Amino acid sequence: MEMEEHHFVAPKKSNLTPKAIIHQKFGKTACYTVEAVKEVSQTECPGLCIPQTGPCLYRCTLQLPELTVVSATFTKKKDAEQSAAEIALEKLSITPETIDLTPQEAQESLVARIAYLFSEKFLTSDHPLGGHIRATLRRKGNHCGSIPVSVIAVSDAKILSLCKFINPEVESNPFLVLPYIVKAARKLYEFLTTSEQNIWIKKLCPYPQDIIESLMQEGGSQECIQVKAISIPSSMEKCIEAVTLCMSLREYYLDIIANELGLEDGAIVLISRNIGKASSETRLFFAAPQSYLLDQSFISGNGKESIRFEGSLNERARYLSGQDMVGDAILACIGYTRKSRDLFYEDVTVQLYHRMLLGKTPGGIYKLSREAILTAELPSRFTTRVNWRGSLPRDILSMFCRQHRLSEPVFSIISHPFKMPTESSESSFKAANLGTDVIECANGASVNACQKKSNSEMFKCEIKLLSRCKDVILLCSPEDCYKKQNDAIQNASLKLLSWLNKYFNSVTVPSDQLYEIAGNFSIHMFSKNLFGEILTGQPIRYSQIYAMQCNNILEPMCTTSSQDMSKNGVCNLRIEGPDSGVCPCNGSLPCISYSVYLVVDGENTKEVIEVCNEFEFEMGVGAVISYIEEVVMQMSVGQYAYFKTNLLTSDLIFASAGDSAKMLSLLSSKACCVEYEISLNKVAEPPEERMEQAFFSPPLSKQRVEFAVQHILESHATTLVDFGCGSGSLLEPLLNYTTSLEKIAGVDISPKGLTRAAKVLNSKLDANLDAGVTSIPIKSVILYEGSITNFDSRLHGFDIGTCLEVIEHMEEDQACLFGDVALSCFRPRILIVSTPNFEYNVVLQKSNPPTQEQEESDGQNLLQSCKFRNNDHKFEWTREQFTQWASELAARHNYNVEFSGVGGSADAEPGFASQIAMFKKERHEDDGQKHTDIENHYNVIWEWNSKSK
C-alpha cells in the first residue's frame, strides 16, 4: 500500500457554459429551436448495397435580437444548443472570463454579499434565505429579525463558494463557513449586529414598516401543521424514534426544532448540508456545543480557523451527513425553497431513515433501485445489458460517490488490438497485445473516440475514485477484456462495487484484511485514509451502526424443514402446484411475484413487510438473496413456494415496512421470524450464447472458430465460403488470425445480418491496411444475399466451406436439402458443419450435471424434459441422429466424413456440446467439368478488394 498526502489547492470556478452566458446577456429574448435531422450514412461501409439510415441527429437554431446562428449536427440536443450558443458568442466577440479569486478578494466579496443579503431589495426576493428573514420578522421580542448564522451558511450557495476561495477545507467541513460569515458581518458594524453567545446576525435599522406589514399579510395561517421527523440520540445504546413537530406557519420552524432539542433559541441550532438529492430540504439539526462560541479566540484572523466540537459525537448523524455532530440530532425535511415563498415540508419516517442509511452502500443502492429490499442483491457478474435489471453498475458507482461526497469516478478505456498468429504457430490461438490506447473520461463523458478503432480490439477499463480535492484515493484496474466498451465499464464498476460492499456489510472482517482482499479485486489504494475519505473519518462501519441500534436481529428458528435447506437458513419449505416442466436454469430470466411477512410462531399474527407483483432477475449471477434463488430453482412455472427464514435483520425490515411501530412490536418477540410466499409466473429462456458462456471458457463460439482456423491452417486453403454467415460470427474473428486464405465469401438470407457483417469486416480490413499489416494475404471478401439451399456457380469448388450452428435454424427437410446442394453442387474440398448436441442440454439447462445414477435410471426422462437451446431452433439432433444424417450424406456424394466437436469430450457422456461433421472430398474425385453453366441466384451485398484500396 502506498500513501499520498492530500494537497489542498484553492478551487477555480469553472467557466459558465456558452448557453449560461447567453442567458446572462439576453435572458428570455434568446430563442433556441432544435430540429431532428435524418441523414443517410454510407461512410461506415463503402460499397454496401443496402441503404443505411444513420442515427438521429439534432441541429439547433439560436435567435437573438442581433443575429441568428445555426449549429452543426449532434447526437444530443443539449450539445447542439451549446454549439449554437458558442457560435453566437464568437460572432458577438464575447469572451468568457474565468473567475479565480484570491483569498483577499473572496473576503471582500463575502462582505459585499452579506450586505446584499440584508438589503431591502433582497427581502422581497424568492431566494430561500428571504423566506427565513421574513419568518424571523414574526418572532417576538429580541429574537425578531435575528437570522441564525447556520441558516445563512446552508441557504446561500454563493456564500459557500466564496468561502472555498478563502479556505478550500470548507469543501470537506462546511461548518467552517460560519466564522467567515460572522467575521464579514462584523466589518459591517454600522449596518449589522452579531451575537457573542447565540450565533445570529441582525439588521441594526429595521426594515421599512410598510414592507413589514405587507410581508405579515402573506400566507402564514394560524392553522397547526404536523411534520414527522426522526430523533437520533447521540448514544448508540438508544434507538432512533419518530417525533412530530407541531407548529403554525406563522412560527419560525427552527424555534420548534430547538424546543424539541431542549434549547431556548433556534439561533444555536446548527444545520447540516442537505442529505440525499441536491433539491432536497432533508437536513440534520443539532445543538451547537457550549465550546462553539464565535468570538475572537475562535477567529484567529490568519485564515486558519479550527472548529473543535466537545462532547459525544453522534455517529449515526455523522454517517448520514458526512459532518461532525455532537449531541442528539433531529432529521427533518423542512425549509424554504425557490419554488415557493411558503414553508416547504415533508414527513421523514423511520422507513425513510433506514432507506437513507441503506442508500449509502452499493448493495443498498441496488436494492432501492429495484424496490425489492428483502429480495434483490447486487449481482456478482454483469452478463449483458439486456439481462441486467435495476440501476447499472456504472450509475450505482456514480451515486455512491455522490452519497459520500467524492468526485465523479474517472473511467479510462484501454483498447487492446489483437496480434494475429502465424502459420508456424498453428497450435496457439490466443490474442496478444500490439499495444494499448487509453482514453480517459469522467462519468458520463463520451468514449466515441474508441469506437472509431478496429472492431477486432478488445477493451478493458480502469476506474479512479477521487476525493473532492481531486486526489486519487483508489484505483481499480481489472485485467478482464471485453468486445464492447460498455461491458468493460460495467464489469469494472461492478468489481469495485463488490469490494466496497464487502467493507460496508462486514462486521467481523478487520479493515487490514479488507486491504489484503483488495488485491483479489485488482484494487490499489493510494491513501491509508481511504475509509476516512468515504466515511469522513468514521471509525465504525455501516453494519456496525445497525448492529448497535438494532439489537433485535431475528433469532435462529428451531423448526424442521420438509426439505433439507435448513443449513441455508430456509425452514418449512413447501412447494405447491402441478409441475409444468418449465423450470429456470442458469442464465434464464424468471419472473416471480412474492410477499414477505413478519410472523410470531404460535400466534395468529402476520404483518406484511414487502409485496411485489412482478420481479424479474437473471439466474446464476447472485441477483437475489441466495436462499431465494435456491428455492426458485426447485420450482416450475405456475407453482407456489412457502418457507420461513431467520436470515433477515431488523434494519432491512424497517427499510421495507411502512408501519414501523407494528414491526417494532413484533420484533420484540423472541419467536419472531420472516415468511416468504413466492409464485413463479414465467421464465424467459437464456440466449443460447449466454447459456453456453455460463459453462464454457472460452465460449463455444470461440472454440468453433478456433476449430475452423485449425483446419484452414492444416489444409492450406486459399478460398473459404461461410454458409449462413449471419452478422459475421465466424468471418469477423477469422480476420484475427494469419492464414493462407486469399478469398472469403459469406452467404446469408438476412439483409440486417449481412449489413452488420459488412460494417465490421470493412472496418477490420481497412484497419489492418492502415496499420501496415502485410502478413495477411486476403485479396477479396464478398457477401451474398440468398438461401443456402440454392446453388450459385460463383461459389463452386471452394477449398473449404463452413456452416456453423446454422442448420438447426432451418426446417429439417431444408437442412437435408442444404447438405445435398452443398456436396453435389457447391462441392467444396472440405465442408465443416456444426450443430448443437441435444443430449448435452441436460447439462446446460440444469444447475448441476446429472449423476451417473440419474443417467442410468432416468436418463430418457431427463432428456425428454429438456428444451431446445434457442427459441428459433427448429430441431436439435442427438449424436445418433447427426451421425446418421452426415454418414448417409457423405456416402451419397463421394465424401468421407469425420466426427468431432467442441465443449465437453467424446469420451464422456453426454459427448460434445457442439457436434461437428467434417466432410472431405475423395482424392480421386474430379468434378472440374461440373456446373460450368452460370447460375447466379445470389445478390452481391458488399465486396472488398485489396487492389482498390
PDB file of N, CA and C in Angstrom, residues 721 723 791 795-802 818-833 883-899 917-928 930-931:
ATOM      1  N   VAL A 721     -15.883 -20.278 -48.092  1.00  0.00           N
ATOM      2  CA  VAL A 721     -17.242 -19.773 -48.129  1.00  0.00           C
ATOM      3  C   VAL A 721     -17.932 -20.179 -46.832  1.00  0.00           C
ATOM      4  N   PHE A 723     -21.408 -20.610 -45.166  1.00  0.00           N
ATOM      5  CA  PHE A 723     -22.838 -20.735 -45.427  1.00  0.00           C
ATOM      6  C   PHE A 723     -23.632 -20.335 -44.173  1.00  0.00           C
ATOM      7  N   PHE A 791     -28.255 -22.960 -55.305  1.00  0.00           N
ATOM      8  CA  PHE A 791     -26.876 -23.007 -55.788  1.00  0.00           C
ATOM      9  C   PHE A 791     -26.538 -21.734 -56.551  1.00  0.00           C
ATOM     10  N   LEU A 795     -19.747 -19.692 -56.298  1.00  0.00           N
ATOM     11  CA  LEU A 795     -19.176 -20.278 -55.075  1.00  0.00           C
ATOM     12  C   LEU A 795     -18.842 -21.750 -55.241  1.00  0.00           C
ATOM     13  N   HIS A 796     -18.775 -22.216 -56.468  1.00  0.00           N
ATOM     14  CA  HIS A 796     -18.465 -23.623 -56.731  1.00  0.00           C
ATOM     15  C   HIS A 796     -16.971 -23.888 -56.550  1.00  0.00           C
ATOM     16  N   GLY A 797     -16.652 -25.032 -55.935  1.00  0.00           N
ATOM     17  CA  GLY A 797     -15.284 -25.517 -55.881  1.00  0.00           C
ATOM     18  C   GLY A 797     -14.358 -24.782 -54.936  1.00  0.00           C
ATOM     19  N   PHE A 798     -14.880 -24.148 -53.878  1.00  0.00           N
ATOM     20  CA  PHE A 798     -14.008 -23.504 -52.890  1.00  0.00           C
ATOM     21  C   PHE A 798     -13.224 -24.566 -52.118  1.00  0.00           C
ATOM     22  N   ASP A 799     -12.081 -24.147 -51.551  1.00  0.00           N
ATOM     23  CA  ASP A 799     -11.252 -25.101 -50.804  1.00  0.00           C
ATOM     24  C   ASP A 799     -11.966 -25.580 -49.547  1.00  0.00           C
ATOM     25  N   ILE A 800     -12.628 -24.660 -48.866  1.00  0.00           N
ATOM     26  CA  ILE A 800     -13.264 -25.043 -47.594  1.00  0.00           C
ATOM     27  C   ILE A 800     -14.586 -24.293 -47.448  1.00  0.00           C
ATOM     28  N   GLY A 801     -15.585 -24.991 -46.963  1.00  0.00           N
ATOM     29  CA  GLY A 801     -16.872 -24.395 -46.662  1.00  0.00           C
ATOM     30  C   GLY A 801     -17.199 -24.624 -45.188  1.00  0.00           C
ATOM     31  N   THR A 802     -17.853 -23.645 -44.573  1.00  0.00           N
ATOM     32  CA  THR A 802     -18.243 -23.781 -43.165  1.00  0.00           C
ATOM     33  C   THR A 802     -19.730 -23.502 -43.026  1.00  0.00           C
ATOM     34  N   PHE A 818     -29.984 -28.638 -47.901  1.00  0.00           N
ATOM     35  CA  PHE A 818     -28.712 -27.910 -47.915  1.00  0.00           C
ATOM     36  C   PHE A 818     -27.544 -28.876 -48.038  1.00  0.00           C
ATOM     37  N   GLY A 819     -27.572 -29.955 -47.260  1.00  0.00           N
ATOM     38  CA  GLY A 819     -26.488 -30.921 -47.335  1.00  0.00           C
ATOM     39  C   GLY A 819     -26.294 -31.459 -48.732  1.00  0.00           C
ATOM     40  N   ASP A 820     -27.393 -31.779 -49.394  1.00  0.00           N
ATOM     41  CA  ASP A 820     -27.294 -32.309 -50.756  1.00  0.00           C
ATOM     42  C   ASP A 820     -26.774 -31.249 -51.726  1.00  0.00           C
ATOM     43  N   VAL A 821     -27.298 -30.009 -51.619  1.00  0.00           N
ATOM     44  CA  VAL A 821     -26.847 -28.947 -52.521  1.00  0.00           C
ATOM     45  C   VAL A 821     -25.373 -28.625 -52.280  1.00  0.00           C
ATOM     46  N   ALA A 822     -24.963 -28.598 -51.029  1.00  0.00           N
ATOM     47  CA  ALA A 822     -23.576 -28.262 -50.710  1.00  0.00           C
ATOM     48  C   ALA A 822     -22.600 -29.264 -51.295  1.00  0.00           C
ATOM     49  N   LEU A 823     -22.896 -30.570 -51.134  1.00  0.00           N
ATOM     50  CA  LEU A 823     -21.944 -31.590 -51.577  1.00  0.00           C
ATOM     51  C   LEU A 823     -22.104 -31.982 -53.034  1.00  0.00           C
ATOM     52  N   SER A 824     -23.267 -31.726 -53.627  1.00  0.00           N
ATOM     53  CA  SER A 824     -23.453 -32.095 -55.028  1.00  0.00           C
ATOM     54  C   SER A 824     -23.210 -30.939 -55.981  1.00  0.00           C
ATOM     55  N   CYS A 825     -23.429 -29.706 -55.523  1.00  0.00           N
ATOM     56  CA  CYS A 825     -23.309 -28.544 -56.412  1.00  0.00           C
ATOM     57  C   CYS A 825     -22.147 -27.622 -56.030  1.00  0.00           C
ATOM     58  N   PHE A 826     -22.108 -27.166 -54.810  1.00  0.00           N
ATOM     59  CA  PHE A 826     -21.013 -26.279 -54.406  1.00  0.00           C
ATOM     60  C   PHE A 826     -19.688 -27.030 -54.391  1.00  0.00           C
ATOM     61  N   ARG A 827     -19.687 -28.255 -53.938  1.00  0.00           N
ATOM     62  CA  ARG A 827     -18.545 -29.162 -53.971  1.00  0.00           C
ATOM     63  C   ARG A 827     -17.256 -28.573 -53.376  1.00  0.00           C
ATOM     64  N   PRO A 828     -17.285 -28.050 -52.140  1.00  0.00           N
ATOM     65  CA  PRO A 828     -16.024 -27.607 -51.532  1.00  0.00           C
ATOM     66  C   PRO A 828     -15.129 -28.811 -51.252  1.00  0.00           C
ATOM     67  N   ARG A 829     -13.815 -28.578 -51.198  1.00  0.00           N
ATOM     68  CA  ARG A 829     -12.893 -29.683 -50.890  1.00  0.00           C
ATOM     69  C   ARG A 829     -13.138 -30.193 -49.476  1.00  0.00           C
ATOM     70  N   ILE A 830     -13.450 -29.259 -48.550  1.00  0.00           N
ATOM     71  CA  ILE A 830     -13.761 -29.615 -47.163  1.00  0.00           C
ATOM     72  C   ILE A 830     -15.017 -28.839 -46.755  1.00  0.00           C
ATOM     73  N   LEU A 831     -15.933 -29.485 -46.081  1.00  0.00           N
ATOM     74  CA  LEU A 831     -17.123 -28.818 -45.540  1.00  0.00           C
ATOM     75  C   LEU A 831     -17.227 -29.142 -44.057  1.00  0.00           C
ATOM     76  N   ILE A 832     -17.271 -28.087 -43.228  1.00  0.00           N
ATOM     77  CA  ILE A 832     -17.384 -28.262 -41.776  1.00  0.00           C
ATOM     78  C   ILE A 832     -18.782 -27.826 -41.353  1.00  0.00           C
ATOM     79  N   VAL A 833     -19.539 -28.734 -40.756  1.00  0.00           N
ATOM     80  CA  VAL A 833     -20.895 -28.450 -40.296  1.00  0.00           C
ATOM     81  C   VAL A 833     -20.960 -28.717 -38.794  1.00  0.00           C
ATOM     82  N   THR A 883     -25.042 -38.329 -36.605  1.00  0.00           N
ATOM     83  CA  THR A 883     -24.133 -39.276 -37.255  1.00  0.00           C
ATOM     84  C   THR A 883     -24.804 -39.942 -38.454  1.00  0.00           C
ATOM     85  N   GLN A 884     -26.046 -40.335 -38.290  1.00  0.00           N
ATOM     86  CA  GLN A 884     -26.765 -40.990 -39.391  1.00  0.00           C
ATOM     87  C   GLN A 884     -26.931 -40.039 -40.570  1.00  0.00           C
ATOM     88  N   TRP A 885     -27.329 -38.795 -40.305  1.00  0.00           N
ATOM     89  CA  TRP A 885     -27.521 -37.809 -41.385  1.00  0.00           C
ATOM     90  C   TRP A 885     -26.221 -37.568 -42.139  1.00  0.00           C
ATOM     91  N   ALA A 886     -25.138 -37.304 -41.397  1.00  0.00           N
ATOM     92  CA  ALA A 886     -23.864 -36.969 -42.030  1.00  0.00           C
ATOM     93  C   ALA A 886     -23.287 -38.163 -42.789  1.00  0.00           C
ATOM     94  N   SER A 887     -23.393 -39.351 -42.222  1.00  0.00           N
ATOM     95  CA  SER A 887     -22.832 -40.545 -42.874  1.00  0.00           C
ATOM     96  C   SER A 887     -23.557 -40.830 -44.184  1.00  0.00           C
ATOM     97  N   GLU A 888     -24.872 -40.779 -44.183  1.00  0.00           N
ATOM     98  CA  GLU A 888     -25.638 -41.040 -45.405  1.00  0.00           C
ATOM     99  C   GLU A 888     -25.382 -39.953 -46.444  1.00  0.00           C
ATOM    100  N   LEU A 889     -25.248 -38.702 -46.003  1.00  0.00           N
ATOM    101  CA  LEU A 889     -24.986 -37.606 -46.930  1.00  0.00           C
ATOM    102  C   LEU A 889     -23.620 -37.788 -47.591  1.00  0.00           C
ATOM    103  N   ALA A 890     -22.607 -38.125 -46.806  1.00  0.00           N
ATOM    104  CA  ALA A 890     -21.261 -38.319 -47.354  1.00  0.00           C
ATOM    105  C   ALA A 890     -21.242 -39.470 -48.356  1.00  0.00           C
ATOM    106  N   ALA A 891     -21.933 -40.542 -48.038  1.00  0.00           N
ATOM    107  CA  ALA A 891     -21.950 -41.708 -48.934  1.00  0.00           C
ATOM    108  C   ALA A 891     -22.605 -41.383 -50.272  1.00  0.00           C
ATOM    109  N   ARG A 892     -23.647 -40.569 -50.262  1.00  0.00           N
ATOM    110  CA  ARG A 892     -24.355 -40.233 -51.496  1.00  0.00           C
ATOM    111  C   ARG A 892     -23.506 -39.395 -52.440  1.00  0.00           C
ATOM    112  N   HIS A 893     -22.571 -38.630 -51.889  1.00  0.00           N
ATOM    113  CA  HIS A 893     -21.854 -37.664 -52.738  1.00  0.00           C
ATOM    114  C   HIS A 893     -20.352 -37.894 -52.755  1.00  0.00           C
ATOM    115  N   ASN A 894     -19.915 -39.102 -52.438  1.00  0.00           N
ATOM    116  CA  ASN A 894     -18.498 -39.472 -52.530  1.00  0.00           C
ATOM    117  C   ASN A 894     -17.595 -38.592 -51.662  1.00  0.00           C
ATOM    118  N   TYR A 895     -18.008 -38.374 -50.452  1.00  0.00           N
ATOM    119  CA  TYR A 895     -17.194 -37.662 -49.455  1.00  0.00           C
ATOM    120  C   TYR A 895     -16.897 -38.610 -48.304  1.00  0.00           C
ATOM    121  N   ASN A 896     -15.770 -38.393 -47.652  1.00  0.00           N
ATOM    122  CA  ASN A 896     -15.508 -39.030 -46.369  1.00  0.00           C
ATOM    123  C   ASN A 896     -15.988 -38.082 -45.266  1.00  0.00           C
ATOM    124  N   VAL A 897     -16.343 -38.632 -44.135  1.00  0.00           N
ATOM    125  CA  VAL A 897     -16.786 -37.776 -43.038  1.00  0.00           C
ATOM    126  C   VAL A 897     -16.110 -38.193 -41.744  1.00  0.00           C
ATOM    127  N   GLU A 898     -15.674 -37.193 -40.972  1.00  0.00           N
ATOM    128  CA  GLU A 898     -15.086 -37.403 -39.655  1.00  0.00           C
ATOM    129  C   GLU A 898     -15.916 -36.624 -38.638  1.00  0.00           C
ATOM    130  N   PHE A 899     -16.009 -37.150 -37.418  1.00  0.00           N
ATOM    131  CA  PHE A 899     -16.836 -36.515 -36.394  1.00  0.00           C
ATOM    132  C   PHE A 899     -15.961 -36.006 -35.245  1.00  0.00           C
ATOM    133  N   ALA A 917     -19.316 -32.302 -37.941  1.00  0.00           N
ATOM    134  CA  ALA A 917     -19.014 -33.261 -39.006  1.00  0.00           C
ATOM    135  C   ALA A 917     -18.129 -32.567 -40.017  1.00  0.00           C
ATOM    136  N   MET A 918     -17.002 -33.183 -40.372  1.00  0.00           N
ATOM    137  CA  MET A 918     -16.086 -32.611 -41.351  1.00  0.00           C
ATOM    138  C   MET A 918     -16.063 -33.521 -42.583  1.00  0.00           C
ATOM    139  N   PHE A 919     -16.652 -33.016 -43.663  1.00  0.00           N
ATOM    140  CA  PHE A 919     -16.736 -33.767 -44.919  1.00  0.00           C
ATOM    141  C   PHE A 919     -15.507 -33.441 -45.769  1.00  0.00           C
ATOM    142  N   LYS A 920     -14.830 -34.503 -46.275  1.00  0.00           N
ATOM    143  CA  LYS A 920     -13.662 -34.312 -47.133  1.00  0.00           C
ATOM    144  C   LYS A 920     -13.883 -35.052 -48.443  1.00  0.00           C
ATOM    145  N   LYS A 921     -13.619 -34.350 -49.551  1.00  0.00           N
ATOM    146  CA  LYS A 921     -13.846 -34.913 -50.874  1.00  0.00           C
ATOM    147  C   LYS A 921     -12.854 -36.051 -51.132  1.00  0.00           C
ATOM    148  N   GLU A 922     -13.341 -37.115 -51.789  1.00  0.00           N
ATOM    149  CA  GLU A 922     -12.462 -38.214 -52.179  1.00  0.00           C
ATOM    150  C   GLU A 922     -11.352 -37.665 -53.072  1.00  0.00           C
ATOM    151  N   ARG A 923     -10.123 -38.122 -52.892  1.00  0.00           N
ATOM    152  CA  ARG A 923      -8.994 -37.573 -53.618  1.00  0.00           C
ATOM    153  C   ARG A 923      -9.097 -37.807 -55.128  1.00  0.00           C
ATOM    154  N   HIS A 924      -9.650 -38.978 -55.498  1.00  0.00           N
ATOM    155  CA  HIS A 924      -9.708 -39.285 -56.923  1.00  0.00           C
ATOM    156  C   HIS A 924     -10.869 -38.580 -57.612  1.00  0.00           C
ATOM    157  N   GLU A 925     -11.731 -37.930 -56.785  1.00  0.00           N
ATOM    158  CA  GLU A 925     -12.908 -37.266 -57.350  1.00  0.00           C
ATOM    159  C   GLU A 925     -12.490 -36.005 -58.082  1.00  0.00           C
ATOM    160  N   ASP A 926     -12.946 -35.850 -59.319  1.00  0.00           N
ATOM    161  CA  ASP A 926     -12.661 -34.657 -60.120  1.00  0.00           C
ATOM    162  C   ASP A 926     -13.961 -34.158 -60.713  1.00  0.00           C
ATOM    163  N   ASP A 927     -14.419 -33.049 -60.220  1.00  0.00           N
ATOM    164  CA  ASP A 927     -15.671 -32.506 -60.720  1.00  0.00           C
ATOM    165  C   ASP A 927     -15.450 -31.172 -61.413  1.00  0.00           C
ATOM    166  N   GLY A 928     -14.256 -31.017 -61.966  1.00  0.00           N
ATOM    167  CA  GLY A 928     -13.925 -29.740 -62.597  1.00  0.00           C
ATOM    168  C   GLY A 928     -14.815 -29.402 -63.763  1.00  0.00           C
ATOM    169  N   LYS A 930     -18.066 -30.133 -63.871  1.00  0.00           N
ATOM    170  CA  LYS A 930     -19.450 -29.980 -63.453  1.00  0.00           C
ATOM    171  C   LYS A 930     -19.795 -28.511 -63.249  1.00  0.00           C
ATOM    172  N   HIS A 931     -21.060 -28.194 -63.483  1.00  0.00           N
ATOM    173  CA  HIS A 931     -21.618 -26.870 -63.201  1.00  0.00           C
ATOM    174  C   HIS A 931     -20.838 -25.755 -63.905  1.00  0.00           C
TER     175      HIS A 931
END
